[in-house]
Amino acid sequence: MDEFVVQQMELGKTGKALVVIVRKDFLQTIVDEFLNRKLWLVDVYLGPIVLKNLLPLFEENTCLQLQGMELEISQGEFVSYQKKTNKSWDRYRIGDELIDSNHVLPFACGISTLGFGDTTHIPELLMQVRSESISRRIAIGSQVAFLALVFLILLMNFIRFDAVNEEYSRFSAQLQTGKNLLFRMNDLKDEVAQKESFYVKSGLDTQSKLSYYSDRIASCLPSRLSFNLLG
């Protein structure tokens, strides 16, 4: 029996079991074909054995007719198996889904890949491939998580940089306004200094007899005359 891979499924409490046997070299050929096509294998079931993963999801007392076989389900167990030559295209409720009969086996295989706990049914020749596939998934998940973290950090830095850039622009505008006011104040100071210098040099800041007499003469003129020129 070392040349064969054997899987079995108990048929309820009948004391019977469904046994599926395949040669290891034949199974190895299939595995190699998948690997040559760059496809990873994480699990293998022979025949309808994979359907036991769906037992809790089937409705009670379901007669499951698939291509070439008929399985009866009672009290959450397979209780009988028969070969059938007719093709059935029925639909079965599995959980909350309605699945066509020709999709039941692929659906069961898909469900089986969600859990990696039970490995007793897996042949030794697939254990290494399975381990490599799981490691590859973990590595890909780690890379995705790392890239997501880097993206989050870059996004936070961009938001922070944008806020700092806005603050810089605001302070730059305020600084330029202050410089303009300072230049204007210096111009006004120079203008005031020039006028003060002219006022001092012209003697307008001291008492003048000329201005006194001019004022007195103007006060003596008739109101109809105006004194507008000092000769």
PDB file of C-alpha atoms in Angstrom:
ATOM      1  CA  MET A   1       0.000   0.000   0.000  1.00  0.00           C
ATOM      2  CA  ASP A   2       3.016   2.302   0.111  1.00  0.00           C
ATOM      3  CA  GLU A   3       2.528   2.895  -3.597  1.00  0.00           C
ATOM      4  CA  PHE A   4      -0.986   4.244  -3.091  1.00  0.00           C
ATOM      5  CA  VAL A   5      -2.653   7.284  -1.562  1.00  0.00           C
ATOM      6  CA  VAL A   6      -5.776   6.320   0.366  1.00  0.00           C
ATOM      7  CA  GLN A   7      -8.559   8.556   1.671  1.00  0.00           C
ATOM      8  CA  GLN A   8     -11.773   7.431   3.297  1.00  0.00           C
ATOM      9  CA  MET A   9     -15.024   8.871   4.590  1.00  0.00           C
ATOM     10  CA  GLU A  10     -17.243   7.137   7.136  1.00  0.00           C
ATOM     11  CA  LEU A  11     -20.852   6.631   6.069  1.00  0.00           C
ATOM     12  CA  GLY A  12     -22.649   7.487   9.282  1.00  0.00           C
ATOM     13  CA  LYS A  13     -23.104   4.652  11.778  1.00  0.00           C
ATOM     14  CA  THR A  14     -23.536   1.990   9.137  1.00  0.00           C
ATOM     15  CA  GLY A  15     -20.049   0.649   9.692  1.00  0.00           C
ATOM     16  CA  LYS A  16     -19.293   1.326   6.048  1.00  0.00           C
ATOM     17  CA  ALA A  17     -16.909   3.824   4.540  1.00  0.00           C
ATOM     18  CA  LEU A  18     -16.228   5.324   1.160  1.00  0.00           C
ATOM     19  CA  VAL A  19     -12.600   4.601   0.251  1.00  0.00           C
ATOM     20  CA  VAL A  20     -10.760   6.281  -2.620  1.00  0.00           C
ATOM     21  CA  ILE A  21      -7.382   4.958  -3.787  1.00  0.00           C
ATOM     22  CA  VAL A  22      -4.946   6.395  -6.317  1.00  0.00           C
ATOM     23  CA  ARG A  23      -1.369   5.541  -7.207  1.00  0.00           C
ATOM     24  CA  LYS A  24       1.257   7.932  -5.878  1.00  0.00           C
ATOM     25  CA  ASP A  25       3.097   8.140  -9.191  1.00  0.00           C
ATOM     26  CA  PHE A  26      -0.133   9.118 -10.957  1.00  0.00           C
ATOM     27  CA  LEU A  27      -0.877  11.770  -8.333  1.00  0.00           C
ATOM     28  CA  GLN A  28       2.719  12.989  -8.567  1.00  0.00           C
ATOM     29  CA  THR A  29       2.246  13.465 -12.309  1.00  0.00           C
ATOM     30  CA  ILE A  30      -0.774  15.680 -11.647  1.00  0.00           C
ATOM     31  CA  VAL A  31       1.101  17.657  -8.992  1.00  0.00           C
ATOM     32  CA  ASP A  32       4.072  18.185 -11.316  1.00  0.00           C
ATOM     33  CA  GLU A  33       1.741  19.416 -14.039  1.00  0.00           C
ATOM     34  CA  PHE A  34       0.324  22.053 -11.697  1.00  0.00           C
ATOM     35  CA  LEU A  35       3.785  23.132 -10.562  1.00  0.00           C
ATOM     36  CA  ASN A  36       5.040  23.359 -14.144  1.00  0.00           C
ATOM     37  CA  ARG A  37       2.208  25.790 -14.824  1.00  0.00           C
ATOM     38  CA  LYS A  38       3.265  27.919 -11.833  1.00  0.00           C
ATOM     39  CA  LEU A  39       0.192  26.895  -9.841  1.00  0.00           C
ATOM     40  CA  TRP A  40       0.393  26.191  -6.119  1.00  0.00           C
ATOM     41  CA  LEU A  41      -1.356  23.302  -4.399  1.00  0.00           C
ATOM     42  CA  VAL A  42      -2.472  23.695  -0.806  1.00  0.00           C
ATOM     43  CA  ASP A  43      -4.773  20.706  -0.502  1.00  0.00           C
ATOM     44  CA  VAL A  44      -5.834  17.506  -2.233  1.00  0.00           C
ATOM     45  CA  TYR A  45      -8.966  15.428  -1.917  1.00  0.00           C
ATOM     46  CA  LEU A  46      -9.793  12.310  -3.852  1.00  0.00           C
ATOM     47  CA  GLY A  47     -13.251  11.803  -5.302  1.00  0.00           C
ATOM     48  CA  PRO A  48     -16.148  13.125  -3.219  1.00  0.00           C
ATOM     49  CA  ILE A  49     -14.152  13.088   0.049  1.00  0.00           C
ATOM     50  CA  VAL A  50     -13.985  16.880  -0.040  1.00  0.00           C
ATOM     51  CA  LEU A  51     -17.753  17.055   0.425  1.00  0.00           C
ATOM     52  CA  LYS A  52     -17.425  16.209   4.111  1.00  0.00           C
ATOM     53  CA  ASN A  53     -16.288  19.818   4.651  1.00  0.00           C
ATOM     54  CA  LEU A  54     -19.784  20.944   3.627  1.00  0.00           C
ATOM     55  CA  LEU A  55     -21.763  18.573   5.832  1.00  0.00           C
ATOM     56  CA  PRO A  56     -22.770  21.233   8.418  1.00  0.00           C
ATOM     57  CA  LEU A  57     -24.069  23.443   5.587  1.00  0.00           C
ATOM     58  CA  PHE A  58     -26.367  20.991   3.825  1.00  0.00           C
ATOM     59  CA  GLU A  59     -30.069  20.842   4.550  1.00  0.00           C
ATOM     60  CA  GLU A  60     -31.258  17.842   6.520  1.00  0.00           C
ATOM     61  CA  ASN A  61     -32.069  14.650   4.574  1.00  0.00           C
ATOM     62  CA  THR A  62     -30.553  15.810   1.303  1.00  0.00           C
ATOM     63  CA  CYS A  63     -30.033  13.392  -1.553  1.00  0.00           C
ATOM     64  CA  LEU A  64     -27.026  14.816  -3.325  1.00  0.00           C
ATOM     65  CA  GLN A  65     -26.881  13.704  -6.952  1.00  0.00           C
ATOM     66  CA  LEU A  66     -23.672  14.622  -8.694  1.00  0.00           C
ATOM     67  CA  GLN A  67     -22.194  13.455 -11.944  1.00  0.00           C
ATOM     68  CA  GLY A  68     -21.641   9.720 -11.594  1.00  0.00           C
ATOM     69  CA  MET A  69     -22.646   9.466  -7.933  1.00  0.00           C
ATOM     70  CA  GLU A  70     -25.432   9.854  -5.412  1.00  0.00           C
ATOM     71  CA  LEU A  71     -24.838  10.667  -1.738  1.00  0.00           C
ATOM     72  CA  GLU A  72     -27.491  10.680   0.946  1.00  0.00           C
ATOM     73  CA  ILE A  73     -27.123  13.024   3.914  1.00  0.00           C
ATOM     74  CA  SER A  74     -28.903  12.412   7.200  1.00  0.00           C
ATOM     75  CA  GLN A  75     -28.310  13.992  10.622  1.00  0.00           C
ATOM     76  CA  GLY A  76     -25.243  15.821   9.401  1.00  0.00           C
ATOM     77  CA  GLU A  77     -23.533  12.704   8.018  1.00  0.00           C
ATOM     78  CA  PHE A  78     -23.205  10.868   4.729  1.00  0.00           C
ATOM     79  CA  VAL A  79     -25.084   7.619   5.185  1.00  0.00           C
ATOM     80  CA  SER A  80     -24.944   6.079   1.718  1.00  0.00           C
ATOM     81  CA  TYR A  81     -23.075   6.285  -1.555  1.00  0.00           C
ATOM     82  CA  GLN A  82     -24.105   4.880  -4.924  1.00  0.00           C
ATOM     83  CA  LYS A  83     -22.752   5.148  -8.417  1.00  0.00           C
ATOM     84  CA  LYS A  84     -25.091   6.746 -10.924  1.00  0.00           C
ATOM     85  CA  THR A  85     -24.813   6.957 -14.675  1.00  0.00           C
ATOM     86  CA  ASN A  86     -27.419   9.665 -15.172  1.00  0.00           C
ATOM     87  CA  LYS A  87     -26.425  13.317 -15.102  1.00  0.00           C
ATOM     88  CA  SER A  88     -28.318  15.580 -12.756  1.00  0.00           C
ATOM     89  CA  TRP A  89     -28.452  19.358 -12.960  1.00  0.00           C
ATOM     90  CA  ASP A  90     -30.248  20.042  -9.710  1.00  0.00           C
ATOM     91  CA  ARG A  91     -29.515  22.933  -7.390  1.00  0.00           C
ATOM     92  CA  TYR A  92     -28.750  22.473  -3.706  1.00  0.00           C
ATOM     93  CA  ARG A  93     -28.938  24.890  -0.833  1.00  0.00           C
ATOM     94  CA  ILE A  94     -25.606  25.025   0.969  1.00  0.00           C
ATOM     95  CA  GLY A  95     -25.837  27.460   3.826  1.00  0.00           C
ATOM     96  CA  ASP A  96     -27.404  30.578   2.314  1.00  0.00           C
ATOM     97  CA  GLU A  97     -26.342  29.774  -1.246  1.00  0.00           C
ATOM     98  CA  LEU A  98     -28.001  27.846  -4.056  1.00  0.00           C
ATOM     99  CA  ILE A  99     -25.301  25.855  -5.865  1.00  0.00           C
ATOM    100  CA  ASP A 100     -25.683  23.974  -9.146  1.00  0.00           C
ATOM    101  CA  SER A 101     -24.861  20.289  -8.883  1.00  0.00           C
ATOM    102  CA  ASN A 102     -21.892  20.628 -11.246  1.00  0.00           C
ATOM    103  CA  HIS A 103     -20.468  23.350  -8.987  1.00  0.00           C
ATOM    104  CA  VAL A 104     -20.809  21.535  -5.670  1.00  0.00           C
ATOM    105  CA  LEU A 105     -17.404  19.825  -5.794  1.00  0.00           C
ATOM    106  CA  PRO A 106     -15.494  22.999  -6.809  1.00  0.00           C
ATOM    107  CA  PHE A 107     -17.383  24.900  -4.105  1.00  0.00           C
ATOM    108  CA  ALA A 108     -16.388  22.312  -1.512  1.00  0.00           C
ATOM    109  CA  CYS A 109     -12.752  22.520  -2.638  1.00  0.00           C
ATOM    110  CA  GLY A 110     -12.860  26.290  -2.308  1.00  0.00           C
ATOM    111  CA  ILE A 111     -14.297  26.046   1.200  1.00  0.00           C
ATOM    112  CA  SER A 112     -11.610  23.539   2.192  1.00  0.00           C
ATOM    113  CA  THR A 113      -8.815  26.019   1.383  1.00  0.00           C
ATOM    114  CA  LEU A 114     -10.111  28.424   4.028  1.00  0.00           C
ATOM    115  CA  GLY A 115      -8.837  26.201   6.816  1.00  0.00           C
ATOM    116  CA  PHE A 116      -5.379  24.693   7.262  1.00  0.00           C
ATOM    117  CA  GLY A 117      -6.012  22.731  10.428  1.00  0.00           C
ATOM    118  CA  ASP A 118      -6.670  19.158   9.283  1.00  0.00           C
ATOM    119  CA  THR A 119      -3.728  17.717   7.360  1.00  0.00           C
ATOM    120  CA  THR A 120      -4.301  14.025   8.013  1.00  0.00           C
ATOM    121  CA  HIS A 121      -5.789  13.447   4.568  1.00  0.00           C
ATOM    122  CA  ILE A 122      -2.934  15.102   2.677  1.00  0.00           C
ATOM    123  CA  PRO A 123      -0.344  12.783   1.088  1.00  0.00           C
ATOM    124  CA  GLU A 124       3.268  13.286   2.116  1.00  0.00           C
ATOM    125  CA  LEU A 125       4.247  14.221  -1.421  1.00  0.00           C
ATOM    126  CA  LEU A 126       2.055  17.329  -1.132  1.00  0.00           C
ATOM    127  CA  MET A 127       3.068  18.453   2.345  1.00  0.00           C
ATOM    128  CA  GLN A 128       6.182  20.268   1.124  1.00  0.00           C
ATOM    129  CA  VAL A 129       4.258  21.970  -1.677  1.00  0.00           C
ATOM    130  CA  ARG A 130       1.577  22.962   0.823  1.00  0.00           C
ATOM    131  CA  SER A 131       4.150  24.371   3.256  1.00  0.00           C
ATOM    132  CA  GLU A 132       5.819  26.370   0.491  1.00  0.00           C
ATOM    133  CA  SER A 133       2.463  27.739  -0.620  1.00  0.00           C
ATOM    134  CA  ILE A 134       1.513  28.793   2.913  1.00  0.00           C
ATOM    135  CA  SER A 135       4.934  30.405   3.394  1.00  0.00           C
ATOM    136  CA  ARG A 136       4.487  32.218   0.097  1.00  0.00           C
ATOM    137  CA  ARG A 137       1.081  33.499   1.179  1.00  0.00           C
ATOM    138  CA  ILE A 138       2.512  34.699   4.482  1.00  0.00           C
ATOM    139  CA  ALA A 139       5.390  36.427   2.675  1.00  0.00           C
ATOM    140  CA  ILE A 140       3.008  38.133   0.253  1.00  0.00           C
ATOM    141  CA  GLY A 141       0.769  39.190   3.139  1.00  0.00           C
ATOM    142  CA  SER A 142       3.764  40.606   5.011  1.00  0.00           C
ATOM    143  CA  GLN A 143       4.898  42.531   1.942  1.00  0.00           C
ATOM    144  CA  VAL A 144       1.426  43.952   1.415  1.00  0.00           C
ATOM    145  CA  ALA A 145       1.235  44.975   5.080  1.00  0.00           C
ATOM    146  CA  PHE A 146       4.690  46.594   4.864  1.00  0.00           C
ATOM    147  CA  LEU A 147       3.753  48.502   1.706  1.00  0.00           C
ATOM    148  CA  ALA A 148       0.513  49.632   3.341  1.00  0.00           C
ATOM    149  CA  LEU A 149       2.482  50.869   6.364  1.00  0.00           C
ATOM    150  CA  VAL A 150       4.954  52.739   4.145  1.00  0.00           C
ATOM    151  CA  PHE A 151       2.085  54.279   2.190  1.00  0.00           C
ATOM    152  CA  LEU A 152       0.407  55.368   5.436  1.00  0.00           C
ATOM    153  CA  ILE A 153       3.641  56.954   6.682  1.00  0.00           C
ATOM    154  CA  LEU A 154       4.142  58.767   3.368  1.00  0.00           C
ATOM    155  CA  LEU A 155       0.542  59.971   3.435  1.00  0.00           C
ATOM    156  CA  MET A 156       0.947  61.317   6.974  1.00  0.00           C
ATOM    157  CA  ASN A 157       4.210  63.031   5.993  1.00  0.00           C
ATOM    158  CA  PHE A 158       2.524  64.588   2.967  1.00  0.00           C
ATOM    159  CA  ILE A 159      -0.330  65.917   5.101  1.00  0.00           C
ATOM    160  CA  ARG A 160       2.166  67.305   7.620  1.00  0.00           C
ATOM    161  CA  PHE A 161       4.296  68.840   4.869  1.00  0.00           C
ATOM    162  CA  ASP A 162       1.236  70.465   3.308  1.00  0.00           C
ATOM    163  CA  ALA A 163       0.260  71.999   6.661  1.00  0.00           C
ATOM    164  CA  VAL A 164       3.818  73.264   7.275  1.00  0.00           C
ATOM    165  CA  ASN A 165       3.970  74.664   3.745  1.00  0.00           C
ATOM    166  CA  GLU A 166       0.758  76.614   4.325  1.00  0.00           C
ATOM    167  CA  GLU A 167       2.167  78.023   7.583  1.00  0.00           C
ATOM    168  CA  TYR A 168       5.386  78.983   5.805  1.00  0.00           C
ATOM    169  CA  SER A 169       3.461  80.784   3.057  1.00  0.00           C
ATOM    170  CA  ARG A 170       1.392  82.678   5.627  1.00  0.00           C
ATOM    171  CA  PHE A 171       4.426  83.752   7.659  1.00  0.00           C
ATOM    172  CA  SER A 172       6.299  84.731   4.473  1.00  0.00           C
ATOM    173  CA  ALA A 173       3.404  86.979   3.449  1.00  0.00           C
ATOM    174  CA  GLN A 174       3.352  88.576   6.907  1.00  0.00           C
ATOM    175  CA  LEU A 175       7.122  89.103   6.788  1.00  0.00           C
ATOM    176  CA  GLN A 176       6.927  90.767   3.377  1.00  0.00           C
ATOM    177  CA  THR A 177       4.138  93.053   4.609  1.00  0.00           C
ATOM    178  CA  GLY A 178       6.275  94.020   7.613  1.00  0.00           C
ATOM    179  CA  LYS A 179       9.249  94.779   5.358  1.00  0.00           C
ATOM    180  CA  ASN A 180       7.113  97.011   3.142  1.00  0.00           C
ATOM    181  CA  LEU A 181       5.816  98.910   6.179  1.00  0.00           C
ATOM    182  CA  LEU A 182       9.370  99.320   7.476  1.00  0.00           C
ATOM    183  CA  PHE A 183      10.563 100.712   4.138  1.00  0.00           C
ATOM    184  CA  ARG A 184       7.613 103.138   4.087  1.00  0.00           C
ATOM    185  CA  MET A 185       8.379 104.268   7.638  1.00  0.00           C
ATOM    186  CA  ASN A 186      12.018 104.943   6.717  1.00  0.00           C
ATOM    187  CA  ASP A 187      10.886 107.007   3.715  1.00  0.00           C
ATOM    188  CA  LEU A 188       8.575 109.046   5.946  1.00  0.00           C
ATOM    189  CA  LYS A 189      11.382 109.611   8.438  1.00  0.00           C
ATOM    190  CA  ASP A 190      13.641 110.907   5.656  1.00  0.00           C
ATOM    191  CA  GLU A 191      10.865 113.168   4.374  1.00  0.00           C
ATOM    192  CA  VAL A 192      10.218 114.610   7.851  1.00  0.00           C
ATOM    193  CA  ALA A 193      13.945 115.159   8.386  1.00  0.00           C
ATOM    194  CA  GLN A 194      14.230 117.044   5.083  1.00  0.00           C
ATOM    195  CA  LYS A 195      11.289 119.303   5.946  1.00  0.00           C
ATOM    196  CA  GLU A 196      12.650 119.979   9.422  1.00  0.00           C
ATOM    197  CA  SER A 197      16.032 120.879   7.933  1.00  0.00           C
ATOM    198  CA  PHE A 198      14.416 123.252   5.432  1.00  0.00           C
ATOM    199  CA  TYR A 199      12.304 124.814   8.165  1.00  0.00           C
ATOM    200  CA  VAL A 200      15.362 125.454  10.340  1.00  0.00           C
ATOM    201  CA  LYS A 201      17.518 126.775   7.510  1.00  0.00           C
ATOM    202  CA  SER A 202      14.828 129.180   6.341  1.00  0.00           C
ATOM    203  CA  GLY A 203      14.505 130.645   9.842  1.00  0.00           C
ATOM    204  CA  LEU A 204      10.836 129.898  10.076  1.00  0.00           C
ATOM    205  CA  ASP A 205      11.321 128.402  13.507  1.00  0.00           C
ATOM    206  CA  THR A 206      12.358 131.811  15.061  1.00  0.00           C
ATOM    207  CA  GLN A 207      10.567 135.166  15.499  1.00  0.00           C
ATOM    208  CA  SER A 208      10.976 137.544  12.504  1.00  0.00           C
ATOM    209  CA  LYS A 209      10.318 141.305  12.398  1.00  0.00           C
ATOM    210  CA  LEU A 210       9.382 141.031   8.759  1.00  0.00           C
ATOM    211  CA  SER A 211       6.566 138.693   9.496  1.00  0.00           C
ATOM    212  CA  TYR A 212       5.426 140.891  12.405  1.00  0.00           C
ATOM    213  CA  TYR A 213       5.234 144.073  10.336  1.00  0.00           C
ATOM    214  CA  SER A 214       3.619 142.234   7.472  1.00  0.00           C
ATOM    215  CA  ASP A 215       0.940 141.029   9.794  1.00  0.00           C
ATOM    216  CA  ARG A 216       0.384 144.520  11.227  1.00  0.00           C
ATOM    217  CA  ILE A 217       0.150 146.113   7.776  1.00  0.00           C
ATOM    218  CA  ALA A 218      -2.334 143.501   6.680  1.00  0.00           C
ATOM    219  CA  SER A 219      -4.499 144.223   9.714  1.00  0.00           C
ATOM    220  CA  CYS A 220      -4.658 147.932   8.836  1.00  0.00           C
ATOM    221  CA  LEU A 221      -5.920 147.443   5.317  1.00  0.00           C
ATOM    222  CA  PRO A 222      -9.593 147.970   4.516  1.00  0.00           C
ATOM    223  CA  SER A 223     -11.648 144.831   4.542  1.00  0.00           C
ATOM    224  CA  ARG A 224     -12.280 145.155   0.825  1.00  0.00           C
ATOM    225  CA  LEU A 225      -8.552 144.835   0.106  1.00  0.00           C
ATOM    226  CA  SER A 226      -6.497 141.724   0.534  1.00  0.00           C
ATOM    227  CA  PHE A 227      -2.789 141.674   1.188  1.00  0.00           C
ATOM    228  CA  ASN A 228      -1.419 138.842  -0.917  1.00  0.00           C
ATOM    229  CA  LEU A 229       2.068 139.926  -1.942  1.00  0.00           C
ATOM    230  CA  LEU A 230       5.019 141.020   0.138  1.00  0.00           C
ATOM    231  CA  GLY A 231       7.444 143.105  -1.977  1.00  0.00           C
TER     232      GLY A 231
END
